[in-house]
Amino acid sequence: MKGKAGLFRPTTLAEALELLATLPDAKLIAGGASLVAMMNARIVEPAALVDLARIGELTGIVQSPTGEIAIGVMTRHCEIANAAAFTGTLSVIADAAKQIANATVRNMGTIGGAIAHADPGLDFPPAIIAAQATVEIASSTGSGRIPAREFFVDWYTTRLDPREIIVAVHLPKPKPGAGIYLKHARVAGDFAIVSIALSSARDGETHVAVGGCGPTPLSSLEVDTILSSSHGEAAVAQAGELLVALSDPIDDVRGSADYRRKLIPRMLHRALFEASARGDA
Ligand SMILES: Cc1cc2nc3c(=O)[nH]c(=O)nc-3n(C[C@H](O)[C@H](O)[C@H](O)COP(=O)(O)OP(=O)(O)OC[C@H]3O[C@@H](n4cnc5c(N)ncnc54)[C@H](O)[C@@H]3O)c2cc1C
């Protein structure tokens, strides 16, 4: 198959991996929401496309008997937004999905495409970090899982090798508590200027990730430890300061770097307030 160009439509994961291994310049296509726009703008010009849409094993949300949840990588944003499985601390996942763009994009885009694309303004990357997800990856030589916190490495760059396919996003059993995704954007549905993903369990365990404020989502074990022991004013202020220190925002048409830095502690405060106002955390 080496050197072949065109559109390939495998029906199994094994077939898709085989295609990637033998077509050196091929690119995966999922919903096409971002990739087709990049191809139209000639930012990427893949020699071949491997379409994942016909691989049934990559779609769907499955909860195991012990409560963990696996989201197949081809699951569309609209399905995640409406799924009943995301309760308690995992509400952050559905909350993020509901705020992506508009109904058209939510019907097209997949969670796999969103996290592989790794644009810092996207909604799923911080949400899956706050939810303590792991990302399952397959290649022709095997499969493995990477904690979401370690998956994003730079602007539009993840730990994925071009011959690998994301297969699923795995989430721990939801805990009683609250999962909140706050997105500050110019208008509803636009990319985030700053976003805060929060998972706050009733037993105190708290995880936070920030979107839009650097090449990758911001998260810190120190921040999570501070907020897991207290949501008091001093703890929240300290956590906010640490997140600002970690941030590396840019000035762009959506907002200045300084504006973004100012928003982080305020939005963290508001997310924690909303979590407690829901009465769950
Ligand atoms: C007008 C518009 C507005 C948008 N607004 C928002 C928004 O507000 N918030 C938000 O979060 N997103 C937004 N998006 C992006 C949207 O969420 C896309 O769905 C997402 O970025 C890409 O998903 P996709 O399934 O369409 O992937 P594609 O466009 O098909 O692919 C994107 C990239 O991921 C790679 N890829 C796809 N699947 C896999 C896989 N399983 N394994 C490895 N690599 C893979 C592809 O090769 C490609 O490089 C917007 C997009 C558009 C067009």
Short mmCIF file of C-alpha atoms and ligand atoms in Angstrom, two decimals:
data_model
loop_
_atom_site.label_atom_id
_atom_site.label_comp_id
_atom_site.label_asym_id
_atom_site.label_seq_id
_atom_site.Cartn_x
_atom_site.Cartn_y
_atom_site.Cartn_z
CA MET A 1 0.00 0.00 0.00
CA LYS A 2 3.07 2.28 0.28
CA GLY A 3 2.72 5.45 -1.80
CA LYS A 4 -1.04 5.08 -2.26
CA ALA A 5 -3.13 8.24 -2.05
CA GLY A 6 -6.84 8.72 -1.44
CA LEU A 7 -9.50 8.02 1.14
CA PHE A 8 -9.42 4.72 3.03
CA ARG A 9 -12.41 3.53 5.04
CA PRO A 10 -11.45 0.65 7.30
CA THR A 11 -14.14 -1.14 9.30
CA THR A 12 -11.89 -2.48 12.08
CA LEU A 13 -9.23 -0.93 14.29
CA ALA A 14 -6.72 -3.56 13.14
CA GLU A 15 -7.28 -2.54 9.52
CA ALA A 16 -6.86 1.17 10.37
CA LEU A 17 -3.59 0.47 12.21
CA GLU A 18 -2.33 -1.56 9.27
CA LEU A 19 -3.13 1.35 6.92
CA LEU A 20 -1.27 3.81 9.15
CA ALA A 21 1.73 1.52 9.31
CA THR A 22 1.91 1.21 5.52
CA LEU A 23 0.84 4.68 4.33
CA PRO A 24 3.60 6.98 5.61
CA ASP A 25 1.87 10.29 4.76
CA ALA A 26 -1.65 9.30 5.79
CA LYS A 27 -3.68 11.26 8.33
CA LEU A 28 -6.61 10.03 10.38
CA ILE A 29 -9.93 11.75 9.88
CA ALA A 30 -12.64 11.56 12.54
CA GLY A 31 -15.46 14.14 12.36
CA GLY A 32 -13.47 16.35 10.01
CA ALA A 33 -14.50 19.54 11.85
CA SER A 34 -10.92 20.75 12.34
CA LEU A 35 -9.00 18.68 9.80
CA VAL A 36 -11.10 19.64 6.77
CA ALA A 37 -10.81 23.33 7.71
CA MET A 38 -7.02 22.92 7.93
CA MET A 39 -6.94 21.12 4.58
CA ASN A 40 -9.06 23.84 2.97
CA ALA A 41 -6.58 26.43 4.28
CA ARG A 42 -3.69 24.21 3.05
CA ILE A 43 -2.20 24.09 6.54
CA VAL A 44 -2.05 20.31 6.14
CA GLU A 45 -2.02 18.40 2.85
CA PRO A 46 -2.13 14.69 3.67
CA ALA A 47 -1.42 12.29 0.81
CA ALA A 48 -4.07 9.90 2.16
CA LEU A 49 -6.90 9.96 4.69
CA VAL A 50 -7.85 7.05 6.93
CA ASP A 51 -11.47 7.59 7.95
CA LEU A 52 -12.40 6.15 11.36
CA ALA A 53 -16.16 6.65 10.91
CA ARG A 54 -16.99 3.05 9.95
CA ILE A 55 -15.19 1.42 12.88
CA GLY A 56 -18.09 0.57 15.19
CA GLU A 57 -15.83 -0.55 18.06
CA LEU A 58 -14.61 3.07 18.48
CA THR A 59 -18.04 4.57 19.24
CA GLY A 60 -20.15 4.64 22.38
CA ILE A 61 -20.09 5.23 26.12
CA VAL A 62 -19.79 2.11 28.26
CA GLN A 63 -19.97 1.94 32.06
CA SER A 64 -18.36 -1.15 33.60
CA PRO A 65 -20.08 -3.07 36.43
CA THR A 66 -17.61 -1.37 38.83
CA GLY A 67 -18.60 2.10 37.58
CA GLU A 68 -15.64 3.18 35.42
CA ILE A 69 -16.62 4.74 32.11
CA ALA A 70 -15.01 4.27 28.69
CA ILE A 71 -15.82 6.78 25.95
CA GLY A 72 -15.09 5.39 22.49
CA VAL A 73 -12.94 7.88 20.65
CA MET A 74 -15.42 8.36 17.77
CA THR A 75 -18.23 9.36 20.14
CA ARG A 76 -19.66 12.71 19.02
CA HIS A 77 -19.77 15.76 21.31
CA CYS A 78 -23.61 15.79 21.18
CA GLU A 79 -23.81 12.22 22.48
CA ILE A 80 -21.46 13.04 25.37
CA ALA A 81 -23.42 16.21 26.18
CA ASN A 82 -26.62 14.18 26.54
CA ALA A 83 -25.29 11.03 28.20
CA ALA A 84 -26.77 10.10 31.58
CA ALA A 85 -23.53 8.41 32.72
CA PHE A 86 -21.74 11.66 33.61
CA THR A 87 -22.96 12.28 37.13
CA GLY A 88 -21.34 13.81 40.25
CA THR A 89 -17.67 14.63 39.72
CA LEU A 90 -17.87 13.53 36.06
CA SER A 91 -20.52 16.15 35.24
CA VAL A 92 -17.52 18.21 34.10
CA ILE A 93 -17.35 16.05 30.95
CA ALA A 94 -20.96 16.61 29.82
CA ASP A 95 -20.78 20.24 30.96
CA ALA A 96 -17.77 20.83 28.66
CA ALA A 97 -19.38 18.99 25.72
CA LYS A 98 -22.52 21.14 25.97
CA GLN A 99 -20.44 24.32 25.59
CA ILE A 100 -18.59 23.31 22.42
CA ALA A 101 -19.41 25.63 19.51
CA ASN A 102 -22.92 24.97 18.22
CA ALA A 103 -25.18 22.01 17.40
CA THR A 104 -23.62 21.52 13.95
CA VAL A 105 -20.07 21.20 15.32
CA ARG A 106 -21.29 19.04 18.23
CA ASN A 107 -22.92 16.67 15.74
CA MET A 108 -19.70 16.44 13.68
CA GLY A 109 -16.83 16.52 16.16
CA THR A 110 -15.55 13.57 18.18
CA ILE A 111 -13.79 13.49 21.52
CA GLY A 112 -10.80 11.79 19.86
CA GLY A 113 -10.47 14.48 17.21
CA ALA A 114 -10.68 17.19 19.85
CA ILE A 115 -7.96 15.79 22.09
CA ALA A 116 -5.67 14.78 19.19
CA HIS A 117 -6.02 18.29 17.71
CA ALA A 118 -4.90 19.73 21.07
CA ASP A 119 -5.77 23.35 20.36
CA PRO A 120 -5.37 25.11 23.74
CA GLY A 121 -8.77 26.77 23.35
CA LEU A 122 -10.68 23.47 23.12
CA ASP A 123 -13.01 22.34 25.86
CA PHE A 124 -12.32 18.61 26.30
CA PRO A 125 -8.58 18.78 27.12
CA PRO A 126 -9.00 20.55 30.51
CA ALA A 127 -12.22 18.63 31.24
CA ILE A 128 -10.61 15.20 30.86
CA ILE A 129 -7.66 16.27 33.04
CA ALA A 130 -9.97 17.46 35.83
CA ALA A 131 -11.92 14.20 35.50
CA GLN A 132 -8.69 12.20 36.00
CA ALA A 133 -9.00 10.46 32.65
CA THR A 134 -6.51 8.20 30.94
CA VAL A 135 -6.18 8.14 27.16
CA GLU A 136 -5.97 4.70 25.52
CA ILE A 137 -3.74 4.53 22.47
CA ALA A 138 -3.22 1.68 20.02
CA SER A 139 -0.49 1.03 17.47
CA SER A 140 0.34 -1.97 15.30
CA THR A 141 2.66 -3.15 18.10
CA GLY A 142 0.24 -2.92 21.02
CA SER A 143 -1.74 -0.55 23.18
CA GLY A 144 -1.32 1.49 26.33
CA ARG A 145 -2.79 4.25 28.44
CA ILE A 146 -1.45 7.74 29.22
CA PRO A 147 -2.84 9.92 32.03
CA ALA A 148 -4.63 12.89 30.42
CA ARG A 149 -2.47 15.21 32.52
CA GLU A 150 0.63 13.96 30.61
CA PHE A 151 -0.98 13.66 27.18
CA PHE A 152 -0.74 17.30 25.99
CA VAL A 153 2.86 18.43 25.47
CA ASP A 154 2.83 21.66 23.44
CA TRP A 155 0.74 23.80 21.06
CA TYR A 156 -1.26 21.33 18.94
CA THR A 157 1.06 18.55 20.09
CA THR A 158 0.35 15.43 22.12
CA ARG A 159 2.28 12.33 23.09
CA LEU A 160 0.77 10.55 20.03
CA ASP A 161 3.02 9.10 17.38
CA PRO A 162 1.65 9.56 13.81
CA ARG A 163 1.25 5.76 13.53
CA GLU A 164 -0.90 5.58 16.67
CA ILE A 165 -4.67 5.87 17.09
CA ILE A 166 -6.49 7.08 20.18
CA VAL A 167 -9.01 4.38 20.97
CA ALA A 168 -10.85 5.55 24.08
CA VAL A 169 -10.93 7.96 26.99
CA HIS A 170 -11.24 6.13 30.31
CA LEU A 171 -12.76 7.78 33.36
CA PRO A 172 -12.83 6.66 36.97
CA LYS A 173 -16.13 5.85 38.65
CA PRO A 174 -17.94 9.16 39.30
CA LYS A 175 -17.95 10.24 42.94
CA PRO A 176 -20.78 12.11 44.64
CA GLY A 177 -19.96 15.80 44.28
CA ALA A 178 -19.85 18.31 41.47
CA GLY A 179 -18.16 18.58 38.10
CA ILE A 180 -18.18 22.09 36.66
CA TYR A 181 -16.91 23.47 33.37
CA LEU A 182 -16.81 27.26 33.20
CA LYS A 183 -15.98 28.82 29.86
CA HIS A 184 -15.35 32.51 29.36
CA ALA A 185 -15.70 33.34 25.66
CA ARG A 186 -16.55 36.41 23.59
CA VAL A 187 -19.90 34.89 22.63
CA ALA A 188 -21.56 31.59 23.53
CA GLY A 189 -19.96 28.79 21.52
CA ASP A 190 -16.73 30.62 20.68
CA PHE A 191 -13.36 29.15 21.68
CA ALA A 192 -12.46 29.78 25.31
CA ILE A 193 -10.51 32.85 26.35
CA VAL A 194 -10.09 31.04 29.68
CA SER A 195 -11.85 27.93 30.90
CA ILE A 196 -11.84 26.16 34.26
CA ALA A 197 -12.62 22.47 34.61
CA LEU A 198 -13.33 21.39 38.18
CA SER A 199 -14.07 18.04 39.71
CA SER A 200 -14.97 18.44 43.38
CA ALA A 201 -15.96 15.34 45.34
CA ARG A 202 -18.05 15.46 48.50
CA ASP A 203 -15.18 13.71 50.33
CA GLY A 204 -12.94 16.71 49.49
CA GLU A 205 -10.92 15.31 46.58
CA THR A 206 -10.61 18.17 44.09
CA HIS A 207 -8.98 18.41 40.66
CA VAL A 208 -8.68 21.52 38.51
CA ALA A 209 -7.44 22.23 34.99
CA VAL A 210 -7.34 25.53 33.13
CA GLY A 211 -7.76 25.97 29.37
CA GLY A 212 -6.75 28.84 27.09
CA CYS A 213 -3.80 30.04 29.16
CA GLY A 214 -0.79 28.39 27.57
CA PRO A 215 0.21 25.79 25.01
CA THR A 216 -1.37 22.98 27.06
CA PRO A 217 -4.04 22.89 29.79
CA LEU A 218 -2.67 23.96 33.17
CA SER A 219 -2.88 21.57 36.08
CA SER A 220 -0.82 21.02 39.19
CA LEU A 221 -0.72 18.28 41.80
CA GLU A 222 0.09 20.99 44.37
CA VAL A 223 -3.06 22.93 43.47
CA ASP A 224 -5.15 19.75 43.67
CA THR A 225 -3.65 18.91 47.08
CA ILE A 226 -4.36 22.40 48.45
CA LEU A 227 -7.96 22.39 47.22
CA SER A 228 -8.51 18.80 48.36
CA SER A 229 -7.81 19.89 51.93
CA SER A 230 -9.72 23.19 51.89
CA HIS A 231 -11.97 25.39 49.79
CA GLY A 232 -11.44 28.28 52.21
CA GLU A 233 -10.50 31.77 51.02
CA ALA A 234 -6.76 31.38 51.75
CA ALA A 235 -6.53 28.00 50.01
CA VAL A 236 -8.43 29.22 46.94
CA ALA A 237 -6.26 32.35 46.73
CA GLN A 238 -3.07 30.25 46.99
CA ALA A 239 -4.33 27.81 44.33
CA GLY A 240 -5.23 30.71 42.03
CA GLU A 241 -1.76 32.26 42.44
CA LEU A 242 -0.07 28.95 41.66
CA LEU A 243 -2.14 28.50 38.50
CA VAL A 244 -1.33 32.05 37.36
CA ALA A 245 2.38 31.34 37.93
CA LEU A 246 2.10 28.21 35.77
CA SER A 247 0.28 30.01 32.97
CA ASP A 248 1.90 31.19 29.76
CA PRO A 249 -0.92 32.94 27.92
CA ILE A 250 -0.65 34.88 24.69
CA ASP A 251 -2.26 38.09 23.43
CA ASP A 252 -4.70 37.30 20.65
CA VAL A 253 -7.94 38.57 19.12
CA ARG A 254 -9.91 37.02 22.00
CA GLY A 255 -8.05 38.71 24.84
CA SER A 256 -4.69 39.84 26.16
CA ALA A 257 -2.34 37.64 28.15
CA ASP A 258 -2.81 39.97 31.11
CA TYR A 259 -6.61 39.65 30.92
CA ARG A 260 -6.28 35.86 30.87
CA ARG A 261 -4.02 35.90 33.93
CA LYS A 262 -6.54 38.07 35.78
CA LEU A 263 -9.39 35.72 34.92
CA ILE A 264 -7.79 32.54 36.28
CA PRO A 265 -8.25 33.18 40.05
CA ARG A 266 -11.66 34.78 39.55
CA MET A 267 -12.96 31.86 37.52
CA LEU A 268 -11.50 29.34 39.95
CA HIS A 269 -13.32 31.10 42.76
CA ARG A 270 -16.57 31.08 40.80
CA ALA A 271 -16.27 27.41 39.83
CA LEU A 272 -15.80 26.43 43.48
CA PHE A 273 -18.73 28.65 44.48
CA GLU A 274 -20.94 26.99 41.86
CA ALA A 275 -19.83 23.56 43.04
CA SER A 276 -20.89 24.34 46.61
CA ALA A 277 -24.08 26.11 45.43
CA ARG A 278 -25.16 22.93 43.70
CA GLY A 279 -25.14 21.42 47.16
CA ASP A 280 -23.06 18.47 46.03
CA ALA A 281 -19.63 19.48 47.17
C1 LIG B 1 -16.58 26.38 13.59
C2 LIG B 1 -15.96 25.53 14.67
C3 LIG B 1 -16.09 25.91 15.99
C4 LIG B 1 -15.53 25.12 16.99
N1 LIG B 1 -15.68 25.50 18.30
C5 LIG B 1 -15.18 24.72 19.27
C6 LIG B 1 -15.36 25.05 20.65
O1 LIG B 1 -15.98 26.04 21.02
N2 LIG B 1 -14.83 24.21 21.58
C7 LIG B 1 -14.14 23.08 21.23
O2 LIG B 1 -13.68 22.36 22.11
N3 LIG B 1 -13.96 22.74 19.94
C8 LIG B 1 -14.46 23.53 18.96
N4 LIG B 1 -14.26 23.18 17.65
C9 LIG B 1 -13.45 21.99 17.33
C10 LIG B 1 -14.32 20.74 17.39
O3 LIG B 1 -14.49 20.36 18.75
C11 LIG B 1 -13.72 19.56 16.64
O4 LIG B 1 -14.63 18.53 16.79
C12 LIG B 1 -12.44 18.98 17.10
O5 LIG B 1 -11.45 19.94 17.21
C13 LIG B 1 -11.94 17.93 16.11
O6 LIG B 1 -12.78 16.82 16.13
P1 LIG B 1 -13.06 15.96 14.83
O7 LIG B 1 -13.66 14.70 15.28
O8 LIG B 1 -13.83 16.72 13.83
O9 LIG B 1 -11.58 15.66 14.33
P2 LIG B 1 -10.92 15.86 12.89
O10 LIG B 1 -11.10 17.27 12.44
O11 LIG B 1 -11.36 14.79 11.99
O12 LIG B 1 -9.40 15.59 13.27
C14 LIG B 1 -8.67 16.52 14.05
C15 LIG B 1 -7.25 15.98 14.25
O13 LIG B 1 -7.26 14.83 15.10
C16 LIG B 1 -6.66 13.70 14.46
N5 LIG B 1 -7.43 12.54 14.93
C17 LIG B 1 -8.78 12.40 14.84
N6 LIG B 1 -9.15 11.27 15.47
C18 LIG B 1 -8.03 10.68 15.94
C19 LIG B 1 -7.78 9.49 16.69
N7 LIG B 1 -8.77 8.66 17.10
N8 LIG B 1 -6.50 9.18 17.02
C20 LIG B 1 -5.50 10.01 16.66
N9 LIG B 1 -5.67 11.16 15.95
C21 LIG B 1 -6.93 11.48 15.60
C22 LIG B 1 -6.76 13.98 12.98
O14 LIG B 1 -5.76 13.31 12.24
C23 LIG B 1 -6.57 15.49 12.97
O15 LIG B 1 -5.19 15.80 13.05
C24 LIG B 1 -14.82 23.95 16.65
C25 LIG B 1 -14.68 23.56 15.31
C26 LIG B 1 -15.24 24.33 14.32
C27 LIG B 1 -15.11 23.88 12.90
#
